[in-house]
Amino acid sequence: LATREGIFSGVSAGGAVASAIELSKQVNNAVIVTIICDRGDRYLSTGVFKT
């Protein structure tokens, strides 16, 4: 999300967006919404965002 959309979020937000994308492949003519409620800065010290 950070690289493609500029959204710096946590891992759970990535999972939510991935699920929404997969759902959109199965459903026609639907509006699919997901809520990103996790910031990525909380994970900077964990090594999740290695460069």
XYZ file of C-alpha atoms in Angstrom, residues 8-12 38-50:
18
model
C 1.521 3.953 5.238
C -0.486 1.425 7.206
C -0.078 -1.683 9.300
C -0.132 -5.310 8.246
C -3.828 -5.804 9.014
C -3.952 1.009 11.474
C -0.933 3.268 11.047
C 2.396 1.889 9.889
C 4.569 3.944 12.230
C 3.798 1.585 15.105
C 5.662 -1.192 13.289
C 8.839 0.659 12.305
C 10.902 -0.857 15.133
C 9.700 -4.427 14.466
C 11.509 -5.032 11.170
C 8.298 -5.499 9.193
C 9.234 -2.683 6.798
C 12.767 -3.709 5.835
